[in-house]
Amino acid sequence: CELLDDYELLLDLPKKLHLPDGKIEIQEVNKNGISCKYVEVIDLNLEKDAPDGQTKQHEHHTHGHSHVHSHAHDDTHHHRHLKDILKLIDHAHISEGAKKIAHEIFLLIGKAESKIHNIPLETIHFHEISGVDSIIDIVGNAVLIDRLKFTKVHCTPVCTGYGMVKTQHGMLPVPAPATAELLQGMPIYPGNEEGEKITPTGAAILRYLNPDFGNNNYVPLKTAYGPGKKDFNNPNVVRISLLEETDSQ
């Protein structure tokens, strides 16, 4: 959003997806001295189900090509199949380009989950990424990717974190199996802090972008920061720059 100077682009996304139980809020946050805007996707079902009028802790997402947030969801309302999610995208009031990108990202996740669980793609339930918040998160990224109209993506090695993470399937190692599957062939490293630094959602978006991890010469033209919800010792942000490629030396 910051690269496009247009945060309003996402605010009506729940309505465009016909998901009235979703909401987007944008807040100013500070991550280790880095001032940036935090895009929060809220599942309103969690508010309605909270006991004694108290709001459950929301699952938080950052729109960017690499996400840093909790893997597990409290959302038990929707365990959609891939066909249900693709149909929802097809009926959304977004560009055809964004629909195509969202389709491809969900298909990448579906194939990874299908392989990990040894369940046919057509019948697998999407647990962590079938909720309102994750659908809005992925489609929001698709909308932004489509609007940016870039021709190539460069990326530094991906920090995965380490340890264990709680999921719908129980405790799993970091990176979670679907994440590890999506990161195949990419340079990764655990970093120096325990925790989940990239989820299947972020890994699938990165896989879709098909980044170049090699040494390349380029000139940054504009830089933006996308913050995650959690606070680590290291700044929990994704730094994204618009680049102009130069001739290799």
XYZ file of N, CA and C in Angstrom:
747
model
N 0.826 -1.205 0.000
C 0.000 0.000 0.000
C 0.862 1.257 0.000
N 1.937 1.226 0.804
C 2.785 2.411 0.899
C 3.498 2.692 -0.418
N 3.879 1.636 -1.134
C 4.531 1.843 -2.423
C 3.564 2.464 -3.427
N 2.268 2.191 -3.251
C 1.248 2.736 -4.148
C 0.676 4.051 -3.620
N 1.053 4.428 -2.387
C 0.458 5.602 -1.726
C -1.057 5.496 -1.683
N -1.567 4.290 -1.420
C -3.014 4.074 -1.457
C -3.427 2.993 -0.470
N -3.646 3.379 0.784
C -4.122 2.433 1.782
C -5.630 2.224 1.675
N -6.324 3.179 1.038
C -7.768 3.041 0.874
C -8.117 1.863 -0.029
N -7.153 1.410 -0.806
C -7.365 0.329 -1.758
C -7.895 -0.931 -1.086
N -7.507 -1.162 0.179
C -7.865 -2.397 0.854
C -9.082 -2.303 1.758
N -9.476 -1.093 2.148
C -10.500 -0.954 3.176
C -11.837 -1.564 2.784
N -12.193 -1.521 1.505
C -13.469 -2.070 1.051
C -13.356 -3.511 0.577
N -12.188 -4.135 0.772
C -11.980 -5.482 0.252
C -12.950 -6.516 0.835
N -13.259 -6.504 2.150
C -14.240 -7.482 2.654
C -15.583 -7.382 1.924
N -16.024 -6.157 1.666
C -17.287 -5.963 0.947
C -17.176 -6.473 -0.486
N -16.041 -6.219 -1.132
C -15.855 -6.664 -2.506
C -15.796 -8.188 -2.608
N -15.399 -8.846 -1.518
C -15.340 -10.300 -1.477
C -16.630 -10.910 -0.944
N -17.609 -10.058 -0.618
C -18.873 -10.515 -0.022
C -18.612 -11.270 1.280
N -17.713 -10.703 2.097
C -17.379 -11.277 3.400
C -17.687 -10.231 4.481
N -18.966 -10.077 4.839
C -19.338 -9.056 5.826
C -18.773 -9.335 7.217
N -18.302 -10.571 7.449
C -17.727 -10.884 8.758
C -16.235 -10.575 8.815
N -15.732 -9.864 7.817
C -14.339 -9.428 7.811
C -14.244 -7.914 7.861
N -13.167 -7.420 8.427
C -12.961 -5.974 8.543
C -11.476 -5.673 8.462
N -11.132 -4.544 7.867
C -9.739 -4.106 7.780
C -9.572 -2.782 8.526
N -8.564 -2.723 9.372
C -8.205 -1.484 10.049
C -6.732 -1.193 9.797
N -6.383 0.077 9.729
C -5.003 0.485 9.476
C -4.537 1.373 10.623
N -3.414 0.998 11.225
C -2.900 1.712 12.388
C -1.443 2.109 12.172
N -1.035 3.175 12.832
C 0.367 3.570 12.867
C 1.063 2.779 13.970
N 2.173 2.122 13.661
C 2.923 1.378 14.672
C 4.408 1.721 14.562
N 5.145 1.351 15.606
C 6.577 1.584 15.618
C 7.281 0.277 15.936
N 8.147 -0.171 15.057
C 8.880 -1.411 15.239
C 10.377 -1.107 15.338
N 10.890 -1.149 16.571
C 12.308 -0.868 16.801
C 12.736 0.460 16.183
N 11.862 1.454 16.300
C 12.170 2.783 15.781
C 11.728 3.005 14.347
N 11.222 1.970 13.685
C 10.737 2.104 12.308
C 9.239 2.413 12.351
N 8.853 3.580 11.900
C 7.449 3.981 11.880
C 6.802 3.464 10.598
N 5.710 2.722 10.744
C 5.046 2.165 9.557
C 3.575 1.920 9.857
N 2.816 1.644 8.817
C 1.379 1.402 8.951
C 1.117 -0.103 8.976
N 0.279 -0.498 9.922
C -0.048 -1.908 10.128
C -1.450 -2.190 9.601
N -1.554 -3.089 8.641
C -2.841 -3.479 8.077
C -3.355 -4.680 8.868
N -4.415 -4.474 9.630
C -4.977 -5.529 10.470
C -6.246 -6.079 9.829
N -6.293 -7.393 9.647
C -7.477 -8.058 9.119
C -8.179 -8.743 10.280
N -9.431 -8.371 10.527
C -10.178 -8.846 11.687
C -11.306 -9.773 11.248
N -11.390 -10.921 11.900
C -12.518 -11.825 11.712
C -13.563 -11.473 12.763
N -14.660 -10.863 12.343
C -15.678 -10.411 13.281
C -16.391 -11.572 13.965
N -16.286 -12.789 13.422
C -16.854 -13.957 14.094
C -16.220 -14.156 15.462
N -14.930 -13.827 15.578
C -14.230 -14.012 16.847
C -14.763 -13.064 17.902
N -15.172 -11.862 17.475
C -15.750 -10.912 18.417
C -17.107 -11.403 18.910
N -17.922 -11.930 17.975
C -19.258 -12.377 18.344
C -19.226 -13.571 19.288
N -18.190 -14.414 19.159
C -18.106 -15.626 19.955
C -17.381 -15.446 21.279
N -16.827 -14.259 21.512
C -16.047 -14.051 22.733
C -16.942 -14.143 23.966
N -16.514 -14.843 25.007
C -17.329 -14.974 26.220
C -17.365 -13.686 27.024
N -18.515 -13.462 27.699
C -18.665 -12.315 28.625
C -18.403 -10.981 27.954
N -18.676 -10.912 26.645
C -18.528 -9.649 25.944
C -17.102 -9.253 25.673
N -16.143 -10.133 26.008
C -14.741 -9.808 25.773
C -14.333 -10.247 24.387
N -13.533 -9.452 23.740
C -13.093 -9.747 22.388
C -11.929 -10.718 22.412
N -12.032 -11.785 21.603
C -10.906 -12.692 21.481
C -9.754 -11.985 20.784
N -8.565 -12.470 21.022
C -7.409 -11.908 20.333
C -7.505 -12.237 18.857
N -7.413 -11.228 18.019
C -7.541 -11.417 16.577
C -6.273 -12.006 15.992
N -6.447 -12.689 14.895
C -5.293 -13.103 14.102
C -4.886 -11.915 13.255
N -3.624 -11.604 13.209
C -3.158 -10.404 12.535
C -2.298 -10.760 11.343
N -2.404 -9.960 10.303
C -1.675 -10.212 9.077
C -1.073 -8.923 8.546
N 0.020 -9.056 7.915
C 0.663 -7.932 7.269
C 0.651 -8.161 5.779
N 0.204 -7.166 5.014
C 0.228 -7.298 3.568
C 1.631 -7.004 3.066
N 2.249 -8.006 2.522
C 3.611 -7.919 2.020
C 3.969 -9.277 1.471
N 5.152 -9.446 0.874
C 5.422 -10.731 0.266
C 5.977 -11.741 1.249
N 6.240 -11.341 2.473
C 6.663 -12.292 3.498
C 6.002 -11.899 4.801
N 5.269 -12.849 5.443
C 4.468 -12.521 6.596
C 5.149 -12.968 7.875
N 4.900 -12.219 8.940
C 5.417 -12.598 10.242
C 4.263 -12.502 11.226
N 3.593 -13.625 11.496
C 2.483 -13.619 12.421
C 2.236 -15.025 12.923
N 1.253 -15.170 13.822
C 0.951 -16.472 14.384
C 0.337 -17.382 13.340
N 0.698 -18.678 13.378
C 0.224 -19.640 12.395
C -1.174 -20.131 12.743
N -1.452 -20.298 14.023
C -2.695 -20.931 14.439
C -3.872 -19.966 14.397
N -5.074 -20.496 14.101
C -6.299 -19.717 14.051
C -7.288 -20.250 15.068
N -8.107 -19.366 15.626
C -9.224 -19.782 16.444
C -10.463 -19.998 15.591
N -10.405 -19.657 14.323
C -11.575 -19.683 13.454
C -12.020 -21.118 13.201
N -13.194 -21.479 13.738
C -13.742 -22.808 13.491
C -15.001 -22.725 12.635
N -15.305 -21.560 12.128
C -16.548 -21.357 11.401
C -16.451 -21.853 9.958
N -15.310 -21.724 9.347
C -15.187 -22.043 7.938
C -13.945 -22.889 7.693
N -14.162 -24.138 7.348
C -13.076 -24.972 6.852
C -13.403 -25.256 5.396
N -13.117 -24.276 4.547
C -13.527 -24.335 3.156
C -12.627 -25.246 2.332
N -13.196 -25.802 1.278
C -12.416 -26.501 0.279
C -11.844 -25.481 -0.695
N -10.857 -25.908 -1.490
C -10.242 -25.018 -2.466
C -11.279 -24.473 -3.434
N -12.209 -25.332 -3.893
C -13.205 -24.889 -4.871
C -14.089 -23.778 -4.294
N -14.365 -23.834 -2.988
C -15.180 -22.801 -2.344
C -14.452 -21.466 -2.336
N -13.164 -21.510 -2.048
C -12.370 -20.280 -1.995
C -12.224 -19.683 -3.397
N -11.976 -20.524 -4.389
C -11.819 -20.030 -5.757
C -13.126 -19.424 -6.273
N -14.255 -20.020 -5.895
C -15.553 -19.479 -6.300
C -15.778 -18.111 -5.660
N -15.396 -17.988 -4.397
C -15.519 -16.714 -3.693
C -14.694 -15.635 -4.396
N -13.476 -15.995 -4.807
C -12.610 -15.054 -5.523
C -13.225 -14.671 -6.862
N -13.782 -15.649 -7.578
C -14.363 -15.393 -8.893
C -15.520 -14.399 -8.825
N -16.252 -14.392 -7.718
C -17.411 -13.509 -7.576
C -17.050 -12.163 -6.934
N -15.784 -11.975 -6.633
C -15.354 -10.726 -5.990
C -15.307 -9.581 -6.999
N -15.479 -8.379 -6.490
C -15.407 -7.177 -7.334
C -13.974 -6.640 -7.324
N -13.083 -7.407 -7.916
C -11.682 -7.028 -8.061
C -11.275 -7.292 -9.501
N -10.076 -6.834 -9.884
C -9.637 -6.985 -11.269
C -9.422 -8.455 -11.624
N -9.497 -8.746 -12.915
C -9.256 -10.113 -13.381
C -7.820 -10.544 -13.072
N -6.887 -9.575 -13.146
C -5.497 -9.876 -12.820
C -5.339 -10.297 -11.378
N -6.012 -9.596 -10.466
C -5.948 -9.931 -9.040
C -6.593 -11.292 -8.781
N -7.676 -11.581 -9.475
C -8.331 -12.894 -9.323
C -7.375 -14.011 -9.731
N -6.687 -13.819 -10.850
C -5.762 -14.839 -11.343
C -4.631 -15.072 -10.345
N -4.084 -13.981 -9.804
C -2.988 -14.085 -8.831
C -3.465 -14.809 -7.576
N -4.651 -14.431 -7.065
C -5.190 -15.070 -5.866
C -5.424 -16.561 -6.104
N -5.951 -16.903 -7.281
C -6.139 -18.310 -7.639
C -4.817 -19.070 -7.539
N -3.782 -18.508 -8.129
C -2.492 -19.197 -8.175
C -1.881 -19.358 -6.788
N -2.027 -18.349 -5.936
C -1.477 -18.440 -4.582
C -2.200 -19.520 -3.786
N -3.521 -19.550 -3.857
C -4.265 -20.582 -3.140
C -3.976 -21.969 -3.695
N -3.777 -22.059 -4.996
C -3.452 -23.358 -5.594
C -2.097 -23.855 -5.098
N -1.136 -22.946 -4.956
C 0.170 -23.316 -4.417
C 0.044 -23.868 -2.999
N -0.755 -23.190 -2.173
C -0.961 -23.661 -0.803
C -1.678 -25.011 -0.810
N -2.692 -25.125 -1.659
C -3.446 -26.367 -1.733
C -2.577 -27.551 -2.115
N -1.710 -27.361 -3.091
C -0.821 -28.451 -3.521
C 0.145 -28.843 -2.411
N 0.649 -27.843 -1.692
C 1.571 -28.132 -0.588
C 0.858 -28.908 0.517
N -0.343 -28.448 0.921
C -1.105 -29.123 1.965
C -1.504 -30.528 1.528
N -1.878 -30.670 0.257
C -2.270 -31.971 -0.284
C -1.118 -32.968 -0.189
N 0.078 -32.504 -0.525
C 1.251 -33.373 -0.468
C 1.598 -33.756 0.970
N 1.564 -32.781 1.867
C 1.943 -33.017 3.261
C 0.982 -34.007 3.923
N -0.313 -33.827 3.691
C -1.318 -34.644 4.364
C -1.735 -35.869 3.555
N -1.212 -35.986 2.319
C -1.543 -37.118 1.440
C -3.058 -37.225 1.222
N -3.660 -36.078 0.912
C -5.097 -35.989 0.653
C -5.281 -35.323 -0.703
N -6.191 -35.829 -1.545
C -6.409 -35.204 -2.863
C -6.727 -33.719 -2.755
N -6.211 -32.954 -3.695
C -6.396 -31.503 -3.693
C -7.874 -31.119 -3.638
N -8.709 -31.880 -4.297
C -10.124 -31.545 -4.397
C -10.866 -31.717 -3.076
N -10.357 -32.577 -2.204
C -11.094 -32.879 -0.973
C -10.460 -32.317 0.290
N -9.263 -31.750 0.177
C -8.591 -31.252 1.376
C -9.310 -30.020 1.920
N -9.472 -29.958 3.250
C -10.005 -28.773 3.904
C -8.857 -27.822 4.196
N -9.075 -26.546 3.897
C -8.082 -25.531 4.220
C -8.367 -25.050 5.643
N -7.537 -25.433 6.583
C -7.781 -25.068 7.966
C -7.305 -23.643 8.255
N -5.979 -23.490 8.439
C -5.443 -22.192 8.836
C -5.710 -21.078 7.827
N -5.862 -21.430 6.534
C -5.986 -20.360 5.537
C -7.374 -20.316 4.899
N -8.380 -20.949 5.519
C -9.728 -20.897 4.945
C -10.624 -19.911 5.660
N -10.112 -19.287 6.725
C -10.910 -18.320 7.461
C -11.005 -16.995 6.741
N -11.944 -16.181 7.195
C -12.181 -14.867 6.599
C -10.909 -14.036 6.552
N -10.161 -14.026 7.661
C -8.982 -13.163 7.740
C -7.909 -13.584 6.746
N -7.667 -14.887 6.623
C -6.622 -15.349 5.700
C -7.015 -15.146 4.239
N -8.301 -15.319 3.927
C -8.760 -15.094 2.551
C -8.564 -13.628 2.175
N -8.974 -12.733 3.059
C -8.797 -11.303 2.801
C -7.319 -10.970 2.690
N -6.511 -11.583 3.533
C -5.070 -11.351 3.528
C -4.464 -11.705 2.173
N -4.756 -12.902 1.686
C -4.164 -13.362 0.422
C -4.713 -12.575 -0.761
N -6.021 -12.349 -0.790
C -6.600 -11.588 -1.896
C -6.106 -10.147 -1.859
N -5.932 -9.591 -0.659
C -5.381 -8.238 -0.553
C -3.999 -8.156 -1.157
N -3.171 -9.147 -0.898
C -1.849 -9.189 -1.522
C -1.958 -9.295 -3.035
N -2.899 -10.103 -3.511
C -3.089 -10.257 -4.958
C -3.481 -8.929 -5.602
N -4.353 -8.184 -4.939
C -4.767 -6.868 -5.449
C -3.568 -5.928 -5.545
N -2.728 -5.908 -4.500
C -1.572 -5.018 -4.487
C -0.530 -5.438 -5.520
N -0.286 -6.751 -5.634
C 0.668 -7.243 -6.633
C 0.217 -6.855 -8.031
N -1.082 -7.007 -8.293
C -1.621 -6.664 -9.611
C -1.464 -5.178 -9.902
N -1.671 -4.338 -8.898
C -1.584 -2.888 -9.093
C -0.145 -2.406 -9.266
N 0.816 -3.091 -8.650
C 2.212 -2.646 -8.718
C 2.832 -2.861 -10.105
N 2.365 -3.863 -10.838
C 2.799 -4.080 -12.231
C 4.321 -4.198 -12.371
N 4.987 -4.871 -11.429
C 6.431 -5.038 -11.549
C 6.742 -6.177 -12.518
N 7.969 -6.210 -12.988
C 8.366 -7.215 -13.986
C 9.259 -8.313 -13.400
N 9.860 -8.057 -12.244
C 10.770 -9.032 -11.657
C 10.887 -8.760 -10.163
N 11.164 -9.818 -9.391
C 11.310 -9.683 -7.944
C 12.672 -10.194 -7.516
N 13.374 -9.398 -6.727
C 14.629 -9.810 -6.099
C 14.367 -9.990 -4.609
N 15.027 -10.944 -4.000
C 14.795 -11.210 -2.583
C 16.080 -11.671 -1.907
N 16.225 -11.311 -0.643
C 17.327 -11.827 0.169
C 16.890 -13.169 0.768
N 17.814 -13.983 1.292
C 17.423 -15.250 1.921
C 16.349 -15.067 2.986
N 15.496 -16.068 3.138
C 14.312 -15.982 3.985
C 14.608 -16.496 5.396
N 14.304 -15.681 6.388
C 14.439 -16.092 7.783
C 13.173 -16.831 8.208
N 13.317 -18.079 8.636
C 12.155 -18.890 8.993
C 11.832 -18.866 10.478
N 12.831 -18.534 11.338
C 12.672 -18.748 12.752
C 12.909 -20.226 13.056
N 12.697 -20.616 14.296
C 12.872 -22.022 14.659
C 12.042 -22.325 15.908
N 11.976 -23.594 16.272
C 11.192 -24.010 17.428
C 9.961 -24.775 17.003
N 8.854 -24.619 17.740
C 7.606 -25.314 17.465
C 6.477 -24.294 17.349
N 5.420 -24.666 16.599
C 4.268 -23.786 16.434
C 2.990 -24.600 16.607
N 1.982 -24.013 17.253
C 0.700 -24.676 17.457
C -0.186 -24.474 16.236
N -0.706 -25.562 15.680
C -1.579 -25.492 14.507
C -2.825 -26.332 14.752
N -3.734 -26.340 13.762
C -4.930 -27.177 13.843
C -4.565 -28.653 13.932
N -3.370 -28.998 13.454
C -2.931 -30.396 13.459
C -2.076 -30.729 14.681
N -1.959 -29.806 15.616
C -1.120 -30.023 16.785
C 0.185 -29.250 16.678
N 1.124 -29.565 17.525
C 2.417 -28.889 17.521
C 3.248 -29.379 16.342
N 3.836 -28.439 15.609
C 4.646 -28.773 14.438
C 5.944 -27.969 14.478
N 6.994 -28.476 13.842
C 8.266 -27.745 13.832
C 8.207 -26.528 12.915
N 9.007 -25.535 13.249
C 9.154 -24.330 12.417
C 10.369 -24.509 11.507
N 10.239 -24.255 10.182
C 9.001 -23.879 9.503
C 8.012 -25.031 9.453
N 6.707 -24.710 9.501
C 5.669 -25.734 9.423
C 5.835 -26.510 8.113
N 5.391 -27.772 8.070
C 5.626 -28.603 6.884
C 5.173 -27.984 5.566
N 3.996 -27.368 5.523
C 3.533 -26.748 4.279
C 4.431 -25.574 3.895
N 4.866 -24.815 4.902
C 5.787 -23.705 4.646
C 7.091 -24.221 4.068
N 7.631 -25.265 4.681
C 8.886 -25.855 4.210
C 8.747 -26.356 2.779
N 7.604 -26.939 2.462
C 7.357 -27.421 1.098
C 7.348 -26.261 0.110
N 6.713 -25.165 0.464
C 6.624 -23.999 -0.431
C 7.963 -23.288 -0.584
N 8.840 -23.447 0.396
C 10.148 -22.786 0.345
C 11.223 -23.634 -0.338
N 10.847 -24.804 -0.839
C 11.821 -25.672 -1.496
C 12.550 -24.923 -2.610
N 13.888 -25.041 -2.622
C 14.694 -24.386 -3.649
C 15.086 -22.965 -3.325
N 14.541 -22.404 -2.227
C 14.882 -21.032 -1.845
C 15.916 -21.053 -0.727
N 16.824 -20.090 -0.698
C 17.783 -20.008 0.409
C 17.088 -19.541 1.688
N 17.199 -20.311 2.754
C 16.559 -19.974 4.024
C 17.575 -20.080 5.157
N 17.271 -19.471 6.298
C 18.105 -19.600 7.483
C 17.217 -19.431 8.713
N 17.553 -20.048 9.841
C 16.673 -20.002 11.011
C 16.673 -18.677 11.748
N 17.742 -17.897 11.635
C 17.842 -16.670 12.402
C 18.254 -16.950 13.838
N 18.226 -15.926 14.678
C 18.713 -16.069 16.050
C 17.613 -15.931 17.095
N 16.341 -15.991 16.653
C 15.223 -15.903 17.590
C 14.227 -17.029 17.346
N 13.749 -17.616 18.450
C 12.752 -18.673 18.345
C 11.404 -18.081 17.956
N 10.655 -18.816 17.157
C 9.339 -18.365 16.723
C 9.156 -18.576 15.235
N 7.919 -18.417 14.793
C 7.576 -18.619 13.380
C 7.690 -17.288 12.643
N 8.655 -17.170 11.755
C 8.896 -15.917 11.037
C 8.239 -15.894 9.651
N 7.839 -17.061 9.139
C 7.129 -17.089 7.865
C 6.156 -18.263 7.890
N 4.930 -18.018 7.435
C 3.853 -19.005 7.454
C 3.596 -19.517 6.037
N 2.717 -20.534 5.881
C 2.377 -20.981 4.526
C 1.855 -19.862 3.639
N 1.101 -18.938 4.220
C 0.584 -17.812 3.440
C 1.720 -16.991 2.845
N 2.650 -16.575 3.689
C 3.777 -15.775 3.216
C 4.643 -16.538 2.244
N 4.869 -17.827 2.537
C 5.702 -18.652 1.663
C 5.057 -18.828 0.290
N 3.726 -18.968 0.261
C 3.025 -19.137 -1.016
C 3.084 -17.866 -1.851
N 2.941 -16.726 -1.207
C 3.039 -15.454 -1.927
C 4.447 -15.294 -2.497
N 5.442 -15.641 -1.684
C 6.825 -15.560 -2.144
C 7.065 -16.521 -3.308
N 6.527 -17.743 -3.201
C 6.659 -18.723 -4.285
C 6.019 -18.209 -5.564
N 4.840 -17.580 -5.438
C 4.178 -17.016 -6.618
C 5.049 -15.948 -7.272
N 5.699 -15.123 -6.454
C 6.512 -14.028 -6.985
C 7.765 -14.522 -7.702
N 8.164 -15.780 -7.429
C 9.307 -16.396 -8.111
C 10.534 -15.489 -8.071
N 10.998 -15.151 -6.862
C 12.072 -14.154 -6.742
C 13.435 -14.660 -7.185
N 14.274 -13.720 -7.561
C 15.678 -13.982 -7.889
C 16.487 -13.734 -6.619
N 17.193 -14.763 -6.145
C 17.988 -14.641 -4.934
C 19.467 -14.403 -5.238
N 19.803 -14.269 -6.520
C 21.196 -14.086 -6.898
C 21.669 -12.666 -6.670
N 22.967 -12.463 -6.896
C 23.531 -11.116 -6.777
C 23.203 -10.321 -8.026
N 22.483 -9.236 -7.851
C 22.082 -8.411 -8.980
C 22.337 -6.947 -8.658
N 22.587 -6.185 -9.681
C 22.760 -4.740 -9.515
C 21.435 -4.046 -9.794
N 20.984 -3.241 -8.841
C 19.748 -2.502 -9.037
C 19.789 -1.237 -8.176
N 18.940 -0.299 -8.533
C 18.853 0.968 -7.820
C 17.488 1.059 -7.140
N 17.431 1.161 -5.787
C 16.136 1.318 -5.117
C 15.561 2.711 -5.379
N 14.284 2.749 -5.782
C 13.625 4.013 -6.081
C 12.690 4.460 -4.959
N 12.100 3.494 -4.270
C 11.168 3.797 -3.184
C 11.100 2.594 -2.268
N 11.082 2.820 -0.951
C 11.093 1.725 0.013
C 9.939 1.867 0.991
N 9.326 0.721 1.339
C 8.222 0.702 2.288
C 8.451 -0.416 3.299
N 7.800 -0.295 4.459
C 7.917 -1.293 5.510
C 6.530 -1.797 5.890
N 6.390 -3.125 5.954
C 5.142 -3.739 6.400
C 5.366 -4.443 7.712
N 4.735 -3.977 8.811
C 4.989 -4.563 10.126
C 4.125 -5.788 10.410
N 4.657 -6.710 11.229
C 3.884 -7.820 11.756
C 3.376 -7.468 13.142
N 2.488 -8.279 13.678
C 1.896 -8.001 14.985
C 2.876 -8.241 16.120
N 3.597 -9.364 16.060
C 4.474 -9.742 17.157
C 5.683 -8.820 17.265
N 6.238 -8.756 18.443
C 7.482 -8.024 18.674
C 8.593 -9.024 18.980
N 9.660 -8.963 18.203
C 10.854 -9.758 18.440
C 11.981 -8.798 18.804
N 13.145 -9.344 19.152
C 14.306 -8.473 19.365
C 14.679 -7.777 18.061
N 14.650 -8.537 16.972
C 14.874 -7.950 15.656
C 13.578 -7.290 15.175
N 13.663 -6.231 14.364
C 12.442 -5.561 13.910
C 11.565 -6.496 13.079
N 10.307 -6.628 13.471
C 9.369 -7.512 12.785
C 8.711 -6.747 11.639
N 9.471 -6.565 10.577
C 8.960 -5.840 9.406
C 9.439 -6.533 8.133
N 8.665 -6.349 7.088
C 9.090 -6.707 5.741
C 9.466 -5.414 5.039
N 10.664 -5.372 4.494
C 11.097 -4.181 3.742
C 10.973 -4.494 2.253
N 10.210 -3.676 1.553
C 9.967 -3.876 0.127
C 10.343 -2.603 -0.617
N 11.106 -2.749 -1.682
C 11.544 -1.594 -2.467
C 11.168 -1.770 -3.921
N 10.790 -0.660 -4.546
C 10.671 -0.628 -5.997
C 12.057 -0.399 -6.549
N 12.461 -1.209 -7.525
C 13.835 -1.180 -8.017
C 13.902 -0.836 -9.492
N 15.032 -0.275 -9.863
C 15.375 -0.085 -11.274
C 16.631 -0.899 -11.533
N 16.552 -1.872 -12.408
C 17.701 -2.722 -12.679
C 18.752 -1.966 -13.464
N 20.004 -2.292 -13.160
C 21.122 -1.716 -13.896
C 21.892 -2.835 -14.596
N 22.746 -2.475 -15.510
C 23.558 -3.480 -16.202
C 24.530 -4.103 -15.223
N 24.712 -5.423 -15.304
C 25.646 -6.120 -14.427
C 27.059 -5.656 -14.709
N 27.825 -5.515 -13.647
C 29.216 -5.092 -13.788
C 30.119 -6.296 -13.947
